[in-house]
Short mmCIF file of C-alpha atoms and ligand atoms in Angstrom, two decimals:
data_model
loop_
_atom_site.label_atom_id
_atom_site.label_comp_id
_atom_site.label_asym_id
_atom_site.label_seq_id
_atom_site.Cartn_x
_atom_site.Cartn_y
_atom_site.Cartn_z
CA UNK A 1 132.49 -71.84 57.87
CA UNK A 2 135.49 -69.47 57.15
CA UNK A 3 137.46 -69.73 53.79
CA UNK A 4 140.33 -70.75 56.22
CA UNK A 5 138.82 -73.74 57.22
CA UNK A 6 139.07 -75.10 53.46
CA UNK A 7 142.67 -75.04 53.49
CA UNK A 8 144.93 -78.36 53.50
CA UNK A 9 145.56 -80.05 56.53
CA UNK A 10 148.95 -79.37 57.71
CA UNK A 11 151.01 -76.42 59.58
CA UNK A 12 151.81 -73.40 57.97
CA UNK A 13 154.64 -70.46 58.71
CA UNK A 14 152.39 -67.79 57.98
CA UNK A 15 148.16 -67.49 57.29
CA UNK A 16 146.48 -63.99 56.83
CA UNK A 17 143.07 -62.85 56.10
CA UNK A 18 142.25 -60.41 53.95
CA UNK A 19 138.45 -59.21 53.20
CA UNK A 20 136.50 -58.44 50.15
CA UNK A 21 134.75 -54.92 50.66
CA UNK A 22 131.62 -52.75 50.17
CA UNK A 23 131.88 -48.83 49.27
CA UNK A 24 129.26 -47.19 51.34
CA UNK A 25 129.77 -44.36 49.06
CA UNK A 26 132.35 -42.75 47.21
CA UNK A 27 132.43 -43.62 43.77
CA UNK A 28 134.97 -43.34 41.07
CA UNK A 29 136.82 -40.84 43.82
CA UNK A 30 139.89 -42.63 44.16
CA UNK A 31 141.48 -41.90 41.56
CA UNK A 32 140.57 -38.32 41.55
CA UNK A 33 142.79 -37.68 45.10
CA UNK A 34 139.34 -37.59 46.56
CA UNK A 35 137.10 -39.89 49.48
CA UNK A 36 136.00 -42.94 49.77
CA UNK A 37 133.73 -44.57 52.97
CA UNK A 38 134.27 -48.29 52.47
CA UNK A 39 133.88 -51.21 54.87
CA UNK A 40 134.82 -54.97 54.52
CA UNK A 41 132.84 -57.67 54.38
CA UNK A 42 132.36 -60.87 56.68
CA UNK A 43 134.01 -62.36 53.27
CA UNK A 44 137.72 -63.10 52.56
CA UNK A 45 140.61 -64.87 51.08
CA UNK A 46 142.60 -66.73 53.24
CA UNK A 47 146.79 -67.21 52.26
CA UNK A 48 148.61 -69.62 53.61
CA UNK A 49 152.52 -70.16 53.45
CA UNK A 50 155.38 -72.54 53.58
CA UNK A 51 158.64 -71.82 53.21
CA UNK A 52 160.73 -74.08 50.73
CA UNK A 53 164.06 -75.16 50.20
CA UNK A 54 164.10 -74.56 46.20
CA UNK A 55 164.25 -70.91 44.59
CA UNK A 56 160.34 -69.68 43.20
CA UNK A 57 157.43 -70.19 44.62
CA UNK A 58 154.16 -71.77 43.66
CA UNK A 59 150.64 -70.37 44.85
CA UNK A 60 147.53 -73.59 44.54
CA UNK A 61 144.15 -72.31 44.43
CA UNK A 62 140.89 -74.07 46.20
CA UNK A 63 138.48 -72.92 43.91
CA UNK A 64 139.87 -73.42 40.82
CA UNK A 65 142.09 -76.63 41.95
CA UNK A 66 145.34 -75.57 39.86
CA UNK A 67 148.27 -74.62 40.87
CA UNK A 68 151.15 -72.19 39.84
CA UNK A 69 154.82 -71.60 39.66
CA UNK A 70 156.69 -68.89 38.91
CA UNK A 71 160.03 -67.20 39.62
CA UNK A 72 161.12 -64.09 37.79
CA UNK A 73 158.55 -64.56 34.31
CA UNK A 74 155.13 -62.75 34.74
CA UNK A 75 152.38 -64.74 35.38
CA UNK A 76 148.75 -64.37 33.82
CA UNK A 77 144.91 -64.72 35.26
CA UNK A 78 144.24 -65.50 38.92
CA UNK A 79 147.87 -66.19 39.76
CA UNK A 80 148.91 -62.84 38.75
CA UNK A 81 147.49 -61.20 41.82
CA UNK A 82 149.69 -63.33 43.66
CA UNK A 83 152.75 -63.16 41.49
CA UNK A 84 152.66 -59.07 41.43
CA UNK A 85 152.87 -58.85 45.39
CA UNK A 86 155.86 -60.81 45.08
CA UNK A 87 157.08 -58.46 42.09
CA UNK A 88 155.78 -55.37 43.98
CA UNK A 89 157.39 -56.24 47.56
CA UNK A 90 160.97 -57.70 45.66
CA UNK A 91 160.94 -54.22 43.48
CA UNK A 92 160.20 -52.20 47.23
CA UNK A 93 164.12 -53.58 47.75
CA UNK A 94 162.76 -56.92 50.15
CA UNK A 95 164.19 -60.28 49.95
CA UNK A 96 160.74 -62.28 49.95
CA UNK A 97 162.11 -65.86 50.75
CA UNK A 98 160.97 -69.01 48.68
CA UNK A 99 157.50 -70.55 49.33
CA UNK A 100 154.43 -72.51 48.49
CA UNK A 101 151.12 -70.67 48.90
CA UNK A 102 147.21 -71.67 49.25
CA UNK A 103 144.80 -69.65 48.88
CA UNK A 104 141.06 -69.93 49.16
CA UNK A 105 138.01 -67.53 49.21
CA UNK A 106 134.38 -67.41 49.69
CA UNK A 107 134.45 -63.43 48.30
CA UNK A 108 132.50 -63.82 45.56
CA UNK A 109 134.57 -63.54 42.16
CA UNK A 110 133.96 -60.74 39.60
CA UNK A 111 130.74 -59.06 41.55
CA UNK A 112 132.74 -55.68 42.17
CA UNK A 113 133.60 -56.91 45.76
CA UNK A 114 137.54 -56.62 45.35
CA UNK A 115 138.50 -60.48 45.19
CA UNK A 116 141.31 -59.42 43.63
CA UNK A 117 142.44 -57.12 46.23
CA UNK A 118 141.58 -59.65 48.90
CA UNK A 119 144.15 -62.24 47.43
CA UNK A 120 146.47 -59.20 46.99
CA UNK A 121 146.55 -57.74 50.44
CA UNK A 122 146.53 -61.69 51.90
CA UNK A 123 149.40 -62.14 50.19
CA UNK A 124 151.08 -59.09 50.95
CA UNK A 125 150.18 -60.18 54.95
CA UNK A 126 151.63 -63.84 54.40
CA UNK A 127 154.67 -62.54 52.34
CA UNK A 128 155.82 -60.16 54.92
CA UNK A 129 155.16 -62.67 57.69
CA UNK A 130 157.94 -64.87 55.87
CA UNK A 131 160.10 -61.76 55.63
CA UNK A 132 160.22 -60.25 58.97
CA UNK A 133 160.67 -63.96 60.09
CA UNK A 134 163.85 -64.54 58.05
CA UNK A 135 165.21 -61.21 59.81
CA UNK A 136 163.71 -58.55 57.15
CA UNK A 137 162.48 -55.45 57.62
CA UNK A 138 158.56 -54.87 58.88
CA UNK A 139 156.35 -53.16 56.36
CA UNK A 140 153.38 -51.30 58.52
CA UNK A 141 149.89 -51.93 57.69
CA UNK A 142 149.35 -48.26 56.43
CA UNK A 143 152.15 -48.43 53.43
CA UNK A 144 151.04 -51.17 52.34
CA UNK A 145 147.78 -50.41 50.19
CA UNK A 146 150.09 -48.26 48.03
CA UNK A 147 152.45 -51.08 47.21
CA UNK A 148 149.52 -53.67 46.65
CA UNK A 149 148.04 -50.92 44.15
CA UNK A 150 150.91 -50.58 42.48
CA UNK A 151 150.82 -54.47 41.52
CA UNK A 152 147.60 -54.02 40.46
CA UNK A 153 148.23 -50.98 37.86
CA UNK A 154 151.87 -52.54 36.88
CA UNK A 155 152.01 -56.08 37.00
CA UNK A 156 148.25 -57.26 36.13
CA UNK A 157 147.37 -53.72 34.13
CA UNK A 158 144.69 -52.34 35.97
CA UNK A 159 144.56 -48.36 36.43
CA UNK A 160 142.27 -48.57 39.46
CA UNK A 161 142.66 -46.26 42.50
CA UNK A 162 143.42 -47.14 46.07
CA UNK A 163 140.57 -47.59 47.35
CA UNK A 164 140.08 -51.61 47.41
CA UNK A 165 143.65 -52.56 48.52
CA UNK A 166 143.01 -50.10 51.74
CA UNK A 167 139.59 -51.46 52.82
CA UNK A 168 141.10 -54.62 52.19
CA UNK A 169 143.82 -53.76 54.47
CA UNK A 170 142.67 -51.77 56.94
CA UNK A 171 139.29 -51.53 57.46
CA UNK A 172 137.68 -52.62 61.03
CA UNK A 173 134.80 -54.57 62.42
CA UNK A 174 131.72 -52.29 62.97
CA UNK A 175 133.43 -49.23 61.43
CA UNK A 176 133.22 -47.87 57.63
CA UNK A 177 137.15 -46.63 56.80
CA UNK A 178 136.96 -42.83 55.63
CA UNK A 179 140.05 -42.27 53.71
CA UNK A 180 141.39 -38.97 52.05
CA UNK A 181 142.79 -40.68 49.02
CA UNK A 182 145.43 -37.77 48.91
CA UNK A 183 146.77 -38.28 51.78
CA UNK A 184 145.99 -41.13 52.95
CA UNK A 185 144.73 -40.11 56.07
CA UNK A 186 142.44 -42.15 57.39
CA UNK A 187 139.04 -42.52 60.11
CA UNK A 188 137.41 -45.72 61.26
CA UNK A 189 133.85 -44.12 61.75
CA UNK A 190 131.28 -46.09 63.89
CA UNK A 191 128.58 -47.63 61.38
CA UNK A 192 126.52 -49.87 63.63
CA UNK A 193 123.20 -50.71 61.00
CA UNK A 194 122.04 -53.52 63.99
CA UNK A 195 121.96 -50.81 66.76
CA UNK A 196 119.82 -48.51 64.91
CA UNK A 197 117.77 -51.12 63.51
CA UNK A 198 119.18 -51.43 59.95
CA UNK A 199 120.77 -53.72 57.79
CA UNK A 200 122.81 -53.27 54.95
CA UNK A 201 121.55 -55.49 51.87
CA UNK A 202 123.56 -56.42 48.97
CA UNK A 203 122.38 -57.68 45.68
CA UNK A 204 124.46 -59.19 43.33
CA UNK A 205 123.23 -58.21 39.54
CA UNK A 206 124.83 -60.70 37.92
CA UNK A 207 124.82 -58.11 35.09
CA UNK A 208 127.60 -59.93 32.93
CA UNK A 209 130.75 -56.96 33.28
CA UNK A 210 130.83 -56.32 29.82
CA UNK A 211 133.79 -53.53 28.77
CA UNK A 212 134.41 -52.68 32.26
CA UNK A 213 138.56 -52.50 31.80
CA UNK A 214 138.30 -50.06 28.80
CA UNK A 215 134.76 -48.68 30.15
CA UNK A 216 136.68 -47.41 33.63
CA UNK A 217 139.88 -46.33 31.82
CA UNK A 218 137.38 -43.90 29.77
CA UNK A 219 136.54 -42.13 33.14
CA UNK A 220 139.78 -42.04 34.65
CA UNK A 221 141.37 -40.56 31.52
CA UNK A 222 138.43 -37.86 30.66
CA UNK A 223 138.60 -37.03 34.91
CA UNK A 224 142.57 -36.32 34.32
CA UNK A 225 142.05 -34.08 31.12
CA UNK A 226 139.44 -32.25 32.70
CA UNK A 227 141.63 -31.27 35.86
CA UNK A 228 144.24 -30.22 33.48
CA UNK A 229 141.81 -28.09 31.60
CA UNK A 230 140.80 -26.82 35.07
CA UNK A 231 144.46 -26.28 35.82
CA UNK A 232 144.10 -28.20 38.83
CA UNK A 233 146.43 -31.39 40.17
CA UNK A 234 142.95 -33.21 40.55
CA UNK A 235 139.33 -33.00 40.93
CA UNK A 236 139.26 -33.21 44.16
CA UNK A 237 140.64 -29.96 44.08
CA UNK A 238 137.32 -28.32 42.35
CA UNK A 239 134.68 -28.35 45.81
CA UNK A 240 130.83 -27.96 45.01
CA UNK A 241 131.44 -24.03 45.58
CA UNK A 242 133.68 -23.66 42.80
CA UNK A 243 131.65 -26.33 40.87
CA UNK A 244 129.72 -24.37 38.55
CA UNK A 245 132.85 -22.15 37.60
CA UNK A 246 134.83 -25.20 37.10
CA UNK A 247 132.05 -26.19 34.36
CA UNK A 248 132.10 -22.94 32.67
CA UNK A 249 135.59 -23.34 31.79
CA UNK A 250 134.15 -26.59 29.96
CA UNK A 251 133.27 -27.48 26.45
CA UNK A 252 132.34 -30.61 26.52
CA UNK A 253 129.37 -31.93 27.75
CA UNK A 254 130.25 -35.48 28.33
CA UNK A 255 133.42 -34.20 30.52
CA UNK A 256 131.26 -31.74 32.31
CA UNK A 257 128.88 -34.39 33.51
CA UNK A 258 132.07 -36.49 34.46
CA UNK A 259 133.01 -33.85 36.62
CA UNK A 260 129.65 -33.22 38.12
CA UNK A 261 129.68 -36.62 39.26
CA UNK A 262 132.91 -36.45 41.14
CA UNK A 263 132.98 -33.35 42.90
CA UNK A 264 128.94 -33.95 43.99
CA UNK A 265 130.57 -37.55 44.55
CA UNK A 266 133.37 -35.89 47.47
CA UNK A 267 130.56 -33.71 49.13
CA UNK A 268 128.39 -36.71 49.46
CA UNK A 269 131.23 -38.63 51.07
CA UNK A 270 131.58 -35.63 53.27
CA UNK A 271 128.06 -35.32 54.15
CA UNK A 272 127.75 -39.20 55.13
CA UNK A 273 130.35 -38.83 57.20
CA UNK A 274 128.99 -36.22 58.88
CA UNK A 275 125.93 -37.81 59.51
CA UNK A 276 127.26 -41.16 60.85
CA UNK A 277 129.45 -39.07 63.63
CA UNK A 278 126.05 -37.38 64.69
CA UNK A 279 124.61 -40.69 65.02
CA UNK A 280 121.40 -40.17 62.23
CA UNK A 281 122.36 -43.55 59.92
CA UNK A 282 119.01 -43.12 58.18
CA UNK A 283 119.97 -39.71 56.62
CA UNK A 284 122.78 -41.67 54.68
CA UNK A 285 120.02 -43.31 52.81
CA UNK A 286 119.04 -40.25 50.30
CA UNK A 287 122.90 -39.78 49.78
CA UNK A 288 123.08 -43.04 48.85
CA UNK A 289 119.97 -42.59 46.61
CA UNK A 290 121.69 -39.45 45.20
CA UNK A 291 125.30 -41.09 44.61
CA UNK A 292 123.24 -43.65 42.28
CA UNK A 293 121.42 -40.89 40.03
CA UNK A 294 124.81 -39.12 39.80
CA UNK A 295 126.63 -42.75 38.77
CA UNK A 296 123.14 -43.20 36.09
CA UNK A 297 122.76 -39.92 34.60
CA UNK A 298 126.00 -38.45 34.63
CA UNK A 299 129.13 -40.88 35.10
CA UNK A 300 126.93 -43.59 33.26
CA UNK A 301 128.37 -46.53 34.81
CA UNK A 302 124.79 -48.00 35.21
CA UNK A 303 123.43 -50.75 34.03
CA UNK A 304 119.63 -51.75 33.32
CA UNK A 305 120.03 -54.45 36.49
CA UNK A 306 121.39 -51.85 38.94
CA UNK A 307 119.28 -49.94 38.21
CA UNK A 308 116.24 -51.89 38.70
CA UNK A 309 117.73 -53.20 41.92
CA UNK A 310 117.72 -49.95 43.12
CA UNK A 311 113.80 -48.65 42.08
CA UNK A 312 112.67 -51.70 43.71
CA UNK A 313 114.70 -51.23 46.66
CA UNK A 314 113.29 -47.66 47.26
CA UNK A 315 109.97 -48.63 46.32
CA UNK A 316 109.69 -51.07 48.98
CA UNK A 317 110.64 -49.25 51.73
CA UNK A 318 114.91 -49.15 51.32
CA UNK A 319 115.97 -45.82 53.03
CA UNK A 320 118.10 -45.39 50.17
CA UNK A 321 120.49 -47.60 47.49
CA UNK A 322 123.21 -47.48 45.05
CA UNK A 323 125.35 -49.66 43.19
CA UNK A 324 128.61 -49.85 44.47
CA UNK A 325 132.31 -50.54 42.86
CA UNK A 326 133.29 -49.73 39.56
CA UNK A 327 130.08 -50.16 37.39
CA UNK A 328 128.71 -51.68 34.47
CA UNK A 329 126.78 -54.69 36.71
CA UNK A 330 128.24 -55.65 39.92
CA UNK A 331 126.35 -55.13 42.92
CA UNK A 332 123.95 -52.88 44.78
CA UNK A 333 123.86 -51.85 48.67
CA UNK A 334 120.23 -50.65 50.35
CA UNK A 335 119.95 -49.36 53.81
CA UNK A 336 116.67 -51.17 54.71
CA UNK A 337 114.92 -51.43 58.14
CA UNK A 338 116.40 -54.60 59.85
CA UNK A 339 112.88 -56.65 59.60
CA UNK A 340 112.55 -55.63 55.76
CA UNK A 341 115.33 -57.08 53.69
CA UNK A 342 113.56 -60.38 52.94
CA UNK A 343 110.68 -58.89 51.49
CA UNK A 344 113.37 -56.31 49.66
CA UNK A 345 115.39 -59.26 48.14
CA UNK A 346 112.27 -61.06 47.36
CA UNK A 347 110.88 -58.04 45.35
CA UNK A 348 114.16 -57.19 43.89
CA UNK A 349 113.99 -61.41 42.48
CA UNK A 350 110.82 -60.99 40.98
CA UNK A 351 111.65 -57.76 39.34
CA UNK A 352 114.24 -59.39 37.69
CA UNK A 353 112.34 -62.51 36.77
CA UNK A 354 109.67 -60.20 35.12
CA UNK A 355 112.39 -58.30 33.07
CA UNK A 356 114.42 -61.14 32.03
CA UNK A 357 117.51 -60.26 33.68
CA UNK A 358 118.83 -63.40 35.23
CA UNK A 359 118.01 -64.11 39.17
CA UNK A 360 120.22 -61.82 41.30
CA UNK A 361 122.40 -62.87 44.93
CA UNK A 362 121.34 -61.41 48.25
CA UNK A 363 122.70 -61.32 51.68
CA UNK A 364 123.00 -59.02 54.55
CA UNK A 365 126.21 -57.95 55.55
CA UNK A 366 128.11 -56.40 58.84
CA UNK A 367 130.93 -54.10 58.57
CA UNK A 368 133.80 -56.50 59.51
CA UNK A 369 137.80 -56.70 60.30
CA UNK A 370 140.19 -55.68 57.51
CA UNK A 371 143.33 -58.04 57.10
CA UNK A 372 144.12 -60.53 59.80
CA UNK A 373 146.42 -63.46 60.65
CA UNK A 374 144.60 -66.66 61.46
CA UNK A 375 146.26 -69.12 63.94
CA UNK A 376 145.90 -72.73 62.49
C1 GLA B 401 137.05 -50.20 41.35
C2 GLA B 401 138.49 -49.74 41.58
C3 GLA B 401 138.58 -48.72 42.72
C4 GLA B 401 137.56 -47.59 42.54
C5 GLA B 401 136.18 -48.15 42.21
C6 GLA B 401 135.20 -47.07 41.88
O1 GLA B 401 136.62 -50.92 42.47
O2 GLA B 401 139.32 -50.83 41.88
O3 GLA B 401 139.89 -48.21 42.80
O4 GLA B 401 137.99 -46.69 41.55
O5 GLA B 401 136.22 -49.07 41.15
O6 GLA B 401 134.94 -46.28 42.97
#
């Protein structure tokens, strides 16, 4: 069943799909101008629209059965994410016309697999449906990660990078998206896992996201002060040559693991795409492996779950894992042999059972189609 399907009966003017995503690797690089490799999930938020006769709009959701309206006052929780691509696309000088929204999503909520961008970048798709049918102006795929960003950092208040709202967006079935968070430039490189015999698990911790807002801010703020000590624009401008210069000029110990992480983060980024254009998926295992020790030991964005998810993984045969998203809980990706990730997820269960942690989610997942309109 697709989220769309749970939508009320009726016709709509406008219904887009946008996906919740998976970083392959690339971690806490966003915001540091650097690279990302992320690809969408088979799971997404589906927005729905009808135009109305009265000024506002109002935006129902399925899952949590309530529904809001707003005009020009700023909306709080779920609602926002809708409310801030209509303040994002009204402040980008477009006349977004008057209308009721639905929206439902089988992305699951607050596991690190950008449900917020999916509602964001659905209703970006929906919104701009309505306007270039009332005679506005087009606003092209590519642009539009930036503006659904900016809603996220200004209107709901969270400094995160790019990187969620242009999987969301643009990412395509049976490719990961390589994007140069810079400038934007981006590659859909072939990641086939079924061809070569893979699949890509994911296990949701469940680790309860405990300080993650102030927790991520931390990074972002110590990566920005370090790339002004460095007299750089931003880390992505320190490579793994200059690396060990770049530390020297660096008192503090905390920031100089920070930095580690990041510019090792951009090579290994690099290095995984390298290896998917010659073909040898199995190689991106240890970078995987190696992106996870680097998020552990020296961004420390870990937690005990993850990491446990991850020893298991490898121990029973995963050609690599990591956690993936922002950190403190959320979810963890292994590349495991095709035949192999029931017995993974089964060990990864019990591992938790016999720590205490409480039982994790796991599923296999495809690399699928960034945002799309649905004909109902
Ligand atoms: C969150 C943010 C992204 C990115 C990741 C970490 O998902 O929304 O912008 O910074 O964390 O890679």
């Amino acid at each position: 069943m697709t989220a769309g399907s749970r939508l009320p009966e009726g016709s709509y003017d406008a219904v887009w799909a946008s996906p919740g995503r998976v970083n392959l690797i690339g971690e806490h690089t966003d915001y540091n101008d650097g690279f990302v490799l992320p690809f969408a999930l088979p799971h997404s938020t589906v927005v729905a629209a009808r135009r109305r006769a009265e000024p506002g709009w109002t935006v129902t959701s399925e899952q949590t059965g309530e529904t809001v309206a707003f005009q020009d006052e700023k909306v709080e929780g779920w609602a926002a994410y809708v409310a801030g691509i209509v303040w994002v696309l009204r402040e980008a000088g477009h006349d977004v016309p008057p209308a009721d929204l639905w929206i439902t999503s089988d992305v699951p909520f607050g596991a690190g697999l950008s449900s917020s961008a999916a509602i964001e970048c659905a209703t970006m798709a929906v919104l701009v449906d309505l306007i270039r049918a009332s005679g506005g102006a087009d606003l092209p795929m590519q642009l539009r990660p930036r503006l659904a960003q900016r809603a996220e950092n200004e209107y709901v208040g969270a400094p995160t990078g790019i990187m969620d709202q242009a999987a969301s967006t643009l990412c395509r079935a049976g490719h990961a998206l390589f994007l140069d968070c810079r400038s934007l430039a981006t590659e859909q490189v072939p990641f086939d896992v079924a061809e070569a015999g893979l699949a890509v698990l994911v296990i949701d911790s469940k680790a309860p996201h405990a300080h993650v807002t102030s927790e991520y801010a931390a990074r972002r703020r110590s990566c920005e002060d370090a790339a002004k000590l460095l007299g750089v624009t931003a880390l992505r401008d320190v490579d793994v040559a200059g690396l060990d210069d770049a530390l020297a000029q660096l008192d503090d110990e905390v920031m100089r693991r920070r930095v580690r992480h990041v510019v090792t983060e951009d090579q290994r980024v690099l290095d995984t795409v390298a290896a998917l254009r010659a073909g040898n998926l199995r190689a991106v295992g240890s970078l995987m492996t190696a992106s996870h020790e680097s998020m552990r030991d020296d961004y420390e964005i870990t937690v005990p779950q993850v990491d446990t998810a991850v020893r298991v993984a490898l121990e029973h045969g995963a050609y690599g894992a990591r956690m993936t998203g922002g950190g403190f809980g959320g979810c963890v990706l292994a590349l495991v042999n095709e035949d192999e990730h029931e017995s993974i997820a089964a060990a990864v269960r019990e591992a938790f059972a016999a720590n205490g942690f409480a039982p994790p989610d796991s599923f296999v997942v495809t690399p699928s189609a960034g945002t799309r309109k649905i004909s109902r």
